[in-house]
Amino acid sequence: MSFAIEVPGASNPLVKETLYHTLSAAASSDPQRIKSGTQQLQNWETQNGYYSSLQSIFIDTSIPLEIRYLCIIQLKNGIDKYWRRTANSTIQKTEKDQIRTRAIDSGTKEPDNRLALQNALMIAKIIRYEYPVSWPDAVSSIVSNLRLASQSRNSSLPCTRALLILLEVIKELSTARIQRTRTSLQAAAPEVLQAVGSIYADQCTIWMNFALHGGDDEGGALDSIEQSFLPLRILRRLLIAGWDAPNRNAQVQQLWRMLSVQFQDMLNLAIHKSTSVHETLRFMVEKHLRQIAKLHVGMARDHPSGFTLLPDAISLIWAYWKITNQSRFSSKKITDGHDHENSTTCIMDYLALKGLLLLRACVKMVVKPVQTFKYQQPEDKEEKAQSQKIIEDHLLTLDFAQTAVETLMTRFFVFTPQDFRDWNEQPEEWERREEGEDDVWEFSIRSCAEKLFLDLILSKFKPQLVGPFVSIFGRAANLQNTDVMQKDSIYCAIGLAAPALEDMMDFNAFLGIFAQEVQINEPGYNILRRRIAIVLGQWLSVKDGMDRPLIYQIFQHLLDKDQPLNDLIVRITAGKQLKNVILPFDFSFEAFRPYASNILRKLLHLIDEVVMTETKLALLSTLSMLIQSAEEEIEPFADLILSFLPSVWEQADTEYLTKQSVLGILTTLTSAIKNNSDQYHSMIIPLIGSSVDVESDTRVYLIDDAMDLWATLLQRTRPSSVPSVLPLVPHLFPILQVDSDLLRKALEIMETYIYLAPLQFLSSTDLFLGRFTTLLKSGSKREAAGLVLTMIELLIRPALESTEIETMTNLTARLLEANILQTMLEGVHDAYEAHATTGPNRHKTWLDVLVETDFFTVFSRLTIASPTLFVDAVQAARPNQKVETSMRWLLSEWFRHLDNISHPEKKKLNGLALTALLQTGQAWILEHLQELLALWTELVFELYEDVEKIQDCFVYEDPEVLKSEEETAEEARQRKLLLEDPIHRLDLKSFIREHVQNAITVSGGSEAFQAQWLMNVDQDVLREFGKLGIL
């Protein structure tokens, strides 16, 4: 019996046989072998020779395809990771040279299509990195191989593979943003164009002669059309990316003329269903047409001036416009959805779309010319002006604009038979697709036509187009006109043109017609109801002063499920467009109030009815916007809204986007109803708990929105409802264990809890203070340290206000147990040592200056609470050092740092704390009497308007001035804590007077104090202090 021992991946030597067996394991179906093989391949990634060995196995055609495929994938991925010279464990130059040398030759001989494509992609990536600096002859080498292969009569495979490699290289280089790469491509473009263009021309001649004139060699024609397709794909990209001004190059002009002639010939072959043309040949002809159309549109988009100046450009545009008019896109017949006419996208639809894109690009040259920061030569400016004049003189004339506007309305704004089928069979999907096509207008005929229509309306012909257009709308918008399809297309146009018609048309005059039309119960009028909802949404976004009550009545009617023509699409559209109705700045809930309950109820039922997540999210967005716009006025409807949301939450299951939306709505609603949200705690708090629970699967998706809701809920919670929110506290502490973007939000929530329930929260400090220590030690996380110190300061303040000294003692003990005070003192001592050293070898502190300010702020609050307790805490934090020594260096750094405290409130707090230390009567504070006198003088001059003023400016004479009329529960708690703060409660002069007198008494009287301490003070400092009249 033999045993196979799995050797650890890193210890296996890299030899071809071992690599082959490892690849076999990774390509097998056995999970264990796949795991071990994959791990071993990862271990070899940084070893010299690994990628060249992969290539050696790949080019061996006797090896099974699955292993070779894995080889080329590994090699391609490795080039992404390790080919750059700046990469860690970059591939060595000798290995790179070996890979490059074999890549092109093996690629032209590869028999398998999949492997050939991957090899071509690999070569393209290498050339992207290497060309032209390290591999200057890369493109020339491929072109040389292509020329040799094209002359071979034995097999077409080498030529096809060389073309494939060249295609991927051109694609890769044309997408580069680095100017050097684009310049190199442009330098190689003429050589590539000559080689590829000749192959394309030769192959096209063969198959087009057969297609147009007939012959016996059908197989040869099919081979030739296959051989001409790859060159055409290369040429399409090369003509666009290979020249800054393609119209100036004679080769480009020659090829452009040839393609223009071929375009018409190919179009005739594609649209005339001649039985003499093989179906495969016709299919390939259509593929050629698509590539040529892409070239035309791409040239017009990237080189607008150059496109116009290319041969026969205007004739080409008119040819496309003719195709567009001939396409059978539209249907005026209202069907019941059972028309089985084939309406899949055909070549005519595709070319019609490209024609619209091309026409729009030309119109934009005049209406919205592209602005660029690139320096333009005089020749460039002249060509731009020349191209614009050509468009204006030969295309964008008034006659064409009028014809185009009419054609777009009557042919492309109407429904197709497929639209009617989908309306009945897949209503939600159809509505979502129609709604979303505005974002992908380049791929939708109707959406592209709408964009072009708006461009024409906003062109220089706006005055001539708008008048007749408004007249057409006026004739269509009457109850006697029952042509629903015509009305829908005209209403669509009037909605699109709303920005252009804002000052030229009285929208209110047509609201009455709309109100009557949405009540007509005739077949097909559901289409008109949908359109009216859209038009009203478009109008309200640009026009104020409209009859909003009537509009609200229309939407109330459109959302009514009991109306027979209000099918799902009509109601979904109305629900979505309602957002645009309530969005404008002139929205007033007072006018909306009579309809609010009815509309809200119908909207909520619709949300519950729809199935698709995208639709539900859009309707929930409308609901959220309504709550946000109504603000506190939404409170009477809060019960109605909250009665529906739990079912939406339950139905969502694993649709986390829906749950995120529900949490967002609850946040908006809680914020709107302010202090009256307590009654809904029983519903909201479990949702928050399940969303932030560390054991929950939904946590990763919902925690951000849940924490926003949590914070908002706490800010609106009254003191009487505190017990209901305390069960959420344990969910807060695990968040502090993770360094993430949630840390700030978690600390903000903790801050709110301290305001809300200070004493209850103080009892839980042992659960989170340990995490604070880690954040304080992280010098790179200045913001996190600042937030943590703010939390500690907030914890001290309610403890300070407590009547029991035991509360403050317990908090100090916990700060010591969590090693927080030790960390803070360690940081201050490090800063002290740094400031005590000079020169090139001076000590550099890890403590940020702003964090040090926060450290002294915490020390100040502890000292004001009890100077003795603070001194004892310092002694406990540094047990191996005498307290006198610790206090001397601490005070030395403290007084030095005062100049870095610019915030006047914090400076007063530090001044109060240092003054309070006089209460100890210790020499280590009295030794700093001169610094104290200078600090007092500075603070008094800062905080008093004049020295005769009774109280400093931070002590409020009338605390009621801080109270606002619409004060939230959170703001009330903050105000209360603010008024209890020593900064705003203690008058500085009185505090100084009390503690100096106490220090004099402790020192044995005035004479002893003078002899022992005041005699060491600079007389100028003493004189300035005496002017204050404190003593």
Coordinates of C-alpha atoms in Angstrom, one line a residue, residues 5 425 485 521 752 872 918 920:
I5 CA 1.6 13.0 0.9
E425 CA -48.3 40.8 -20.4
M485 CA -52.2 57.6 -30.6
N521 CA -63.6 55.4 -20.2
T752 CA -26.8 61.4 22.3
D872 CA -4.5 60.9 43.1
L918 CA -4.2 76.1 44.0
T920 CA -4.0 71.7 47.0

